[in-house]
């Protein structure tokens, strides 16, 4: 798939937000690495899967 223009910029921003949230979560290091790889390898589908089932940030659980 090829992403261009504004849509690609939105996907990039959402993936960066997801990765920051993954590393800010209380999940184990192995889980963080796997979630990050999923989001990087499958940008759109990985983001959607992370949004539904991924680890939440530590601030959300307080």
Coordinates of N, CA, C and O in Angstrom, one line a residue:
X1 N 0.8 -1.2 0.0 CA 0.0 0.0 0.0 C 0.9 1.2 0.0 O 1.9 1.3 0.6
X2 N 0.4 2.2 -0.6 CA 1.1 3.5 -0.7 C 0.2 4.6 -0.1 O -0.9 4.7 -0.4
X3 N 0.8 5.3 0.8 CA 0.1 6.4 1.5 C 0.8 7.7 1.0 O 2.0 7.9 1.1
X4 N 0.0 8.7 0.6 CA 0.5 9.9 0.1 C -0.3 11.1 0.7 O -1.5 10.9 1.0
X5 N 0.4 12.2 0.8 CA -0.3 13.4 1.1 C -0.8 13.5 2.6 O -0.2 13.0 3.5
X6 N -2.0 14.1 2.7 CA -2.5 14.3 4.1 C -2.9 13.0 4.8 O -2.7 12.9 6.0
X7 N -3.4 12.0 4.1 CA -3.7 10.8 4.7 C -2.5 10.1 5.3 O -2.6 9.5 6.4
X8 N -1.4 10.1 4.6 CA -0.2 9.5 5.1 C 0.3 10.3 6.3 O 0.9 9.6 7.2
X9 N 0.2 11.6 6.3 CA 0.6 12.3 7.5 C -0.3 12.0 8.7 O 0.3 11.9 9.8
X10 N -1.5 11.8 8.5 CA -2.4 11.4 9.6 C -2.1 10.0 10.1 O -2.0 9.8 11.4
X11 N -1.8 9.1 9.2 CA -1.4 7.7 9.7 C -0.1 7.8 10.4 O 0.1 7.1 11.5
X12 N 0.9 8.6 10.0 CA 2.2 8.7 10.7 C 1.9 9.3 12.1 O 2.5 8.8 13.0
X13 N 1.1 10.3 12.2 CA 0.9 10.9 13.5 C 0.2 9.9 14.4 O 0.6 9.9 15.6
X14 N -0.8 9.2 13.9 CA -1.5 8.2 14.8 C -0.5 7.1 15.2 O -0.6 6.6 16.4
X15 N 0.4 6.7 14.3 CA 1.3 5.6 14.7 C 2.3 6.1 15.7 O 2.7 5.3 16.6
X16 N 2.8 7.3 15.6 CA 3.7 7.9 16.6 C 3.0 8.0 17.9 O 3.6 7.6 19.0
X17 N 1.7 8.4 17.9 CA 1.0 8.5 19.2 C 0.8 7.1 19.8 O 1.0 6.9 21.0
X18 N 0.6 6.1 19.0 CA 0.4 4.7 19.5 C 1.7 4.2 20.1 O 1.7 3.6 21.2
X19 N 2.8 4.5 19.4 CA 4.1 4.0 19.9 C 4.5 4.7 21.2 O 4.9 4.0 22.2
X20 N 4.2 6.0 21.3 CA 4.5 6.7 22.6 C 3.6 6.1 23.7 O 4.0 5.9 24.8
X21 N 2.3 5.8 23.4 CA 1.4 5.2 24.4 C 1.8 3.8 24.8 O 1.7 3.4 25.9
X22 N 2.3 3.1 23.8 CA 2.8 1.7 24.1 C 4.0 1.8 25.1 O 4.0 1.0 26.1
X23 N 4.9 2.6 24.9 CA 6.1 2.7 25.8 C 5.7 3.3 27.1 O 6.4 3.1 28.1
X24 N 4.7 4.1 27.2 CA 4.2 4.6 28.4 C 3.3 3.7 29.2 O 2.9 4.1 30.3
X25 N 3.0 2.6 28.7 CA 2.1 1.6 29.4 C 2.9 0.8 30.4 O 4.1 0.8 30.5
X26 N 2.1 0.1 31.2 CA 2.7 -0.7 32.3 C 2.9 -2.2 31.8 O 3.1 -3.0 32.6
X27 N 2.8 -2.4 30.5 CA 3.0 -3.7 30.0 C 4.5 -4.2 30.1 O 5.4 -3.3 30.3
X28 N 4.7 -5.5 29.9 CA 6.1 -6.0 30.0 C 6.9 -5.5 28.8 O 6.3 -5.1 27.8
X29 N 8.2 -5.6 28.9 CA 9.1 -5.1 27.8 C 8.8 -5.9 26.5 O 8.8 -5.4 25.4
X30 N 8.6 -7.2 26.7 CA 8.4 -8.1 25.5 C 7.1 -7.7 24.8 O 7.0 -7.6 23.6
X31 N 6.0 -7.4 25.6 CA 4.8 -6.9 25.0 C 4.9 -5.6 24.3 O 4.3 -5.4 23.2
X32 N 5.7 -4.7 24.9 CA 5.9 -3.4 24.3 C 6.6 -3.5 22.9 O 6.2 -2.9 21.9
X33 N 7.6 -4.4 22.8 CA 8.3 -4.6 21.6 C 7.4 -5.2 20.5 O 7.4 -4.8 19.4
X34 N 6.6 -6.2 20.9 CA 5.7 -6.9 20.0 C 4.6 -5.9 19.4 O 4.3 -5.8 18.2
X35 N 4.0 -5.1 20.3 CA 3.0 -4.1 19.9 C 3.7 -3.1 19.0 O 3.1 -2.7 18.0
X36 N 4.9 -2.6 19.3 CA 5.6 -1.6 18.5 C 5.8 -2.2 17.1 O 5.6 -1.5 16.1
X37 N 6.3 -3.4 17.0 CA 6.6 -4.0 15.7 C 5.3 -4.2 14.9 O 5.3 -4.0 13.7
X38 N 4.2 -4.5 15.6 CA 2.9 -4.7 14.9 C 2.5 -3.3 14.3 O 2.1 -3.3 13.1
X39 N 2.6 -2.3 15.1 CA 2.2 -0.9 14.6 C 3.2 -0.5 13.4 O 2.7 0.1 12.5
X40 N 4.4 -0.8 13.5 CA 5.4 -0.4 12.5 C 5.2 -1.2 11.2 O 5.3 -0.6 10.1
X41 N 5.0 -2.5 11.3 CA 5.0 -3.4 10.1 C 3.6 -3.2 9.4 O 3.6 -3.2 8.2
X42 N 2.5 -3.1 10.2 CA 1.2 -3.0 9.6 C 0.6 -1.6 10.1 O -0.2 -1.6 11.0
X43 N 1.0 -0.5 9.5 CA 0.6 0.8 10.0 C -0.9 1.0 10.3 O -1.2 1.4 11.4
X44 N -1.7 0.7 9.3 CA -3.2 1.0 9.5 C -3.8 -0.1 10.4 O -4.4 0.1 11.4
X45 N -3.6 -1.4 10.0 CA -4.3 -2.5 10.7 C -3.7 -2.7 12.1 O -4.4 -2.9 13.0
X46 N -2.3 -2.5 12.2 CA -1.7 -2.6 13.5 C -2.2 -1.5 14.4 O -2.4 -1.8 15.6
X47 N -2.4 -0.3 13.9 CA -3.0 0.8 14.8 C -4.4 0.4 15.2 O -4.7 0.6 16.4
X48 N -5.2 -0.1 14.4 CA -6.6 -0.4 14.7 C -6.6 -1.6 15.8 O -7.3 -1.5 16.8
X49 N -5.7 -2.6 15.6 CA -5.7 -3.7 16.5 C -5.2 -3.2 17.9 O -5.7 -3.5 18.9
X50 N -4.2 -2.3 17.9 CA -3.7 -1.7 19.1 C -4.7 -0.9 19.8 O -4.9 -0.9 21.0
X51 N -5.5 -0.1 19.0 CA -6.6 0.7 19.6 C -7.6 -0.1 20.3 O -8.1 0.3 21.3
X52 N -7.9 -1.3 19.8 CA -8.9 -2.2 20.3 C -8.4 -3.0 21.5 O -9.0 -3.1 22.6
X53 N -7.2 -3.6 21.3 CA -6.7 -4.6 22.3 C -5.4 -4.3 22.9 O -4.9 -5.1 23.7
X54 N -4.8 -3.2 22.6 CA -3.4 -2.9 23.0 C -3.4 -2.4 24.5 O -4.4 -2.1 25.1
X55 N -2.1 -2.4 25.0 CA -2.0 -1.9 26.4 C -2.3 -0.5 26.5 O -2.0 0.3 25.6
X56 N -2.9 -0.1 27.6 CA -3.2 1.3 27.9 C -2.1 2.0 28.6 O -1.3 1.4 29.3
X57 N -2.0 3.3 28.5 CA -0.9 4.0 29.2 C -1.1 4.0 30.7 O -2.2 3.8 31.2
X58 N -0.1 4.2 31.4 CA -0.1 4.1 32.8 C -1.0 5.2 33.4 O -1.7 5.1 34.4
X59 N -1.1 6.4 32.8 CA -1.9 7.5 33.3 C -3.4 7.1 33.2 O -4.2 7.6 33.9
X60 N -3.8 6.3 32.2 CA -5.2 6.0 32.0 C -5.7 5.0 33.2 O -6.9 4.9 33.4
X61 N -4.8 4.3 33.8 CA -5.2 3.4 34.8 C -5.2 4.0 36.2 O -5.7 3.4 37.2
X62 N -4.8 5.2 36.4 CA -4.7 5.9 37.7 C -6.1 6.5 38.0 O -6.8 6.9 37.3

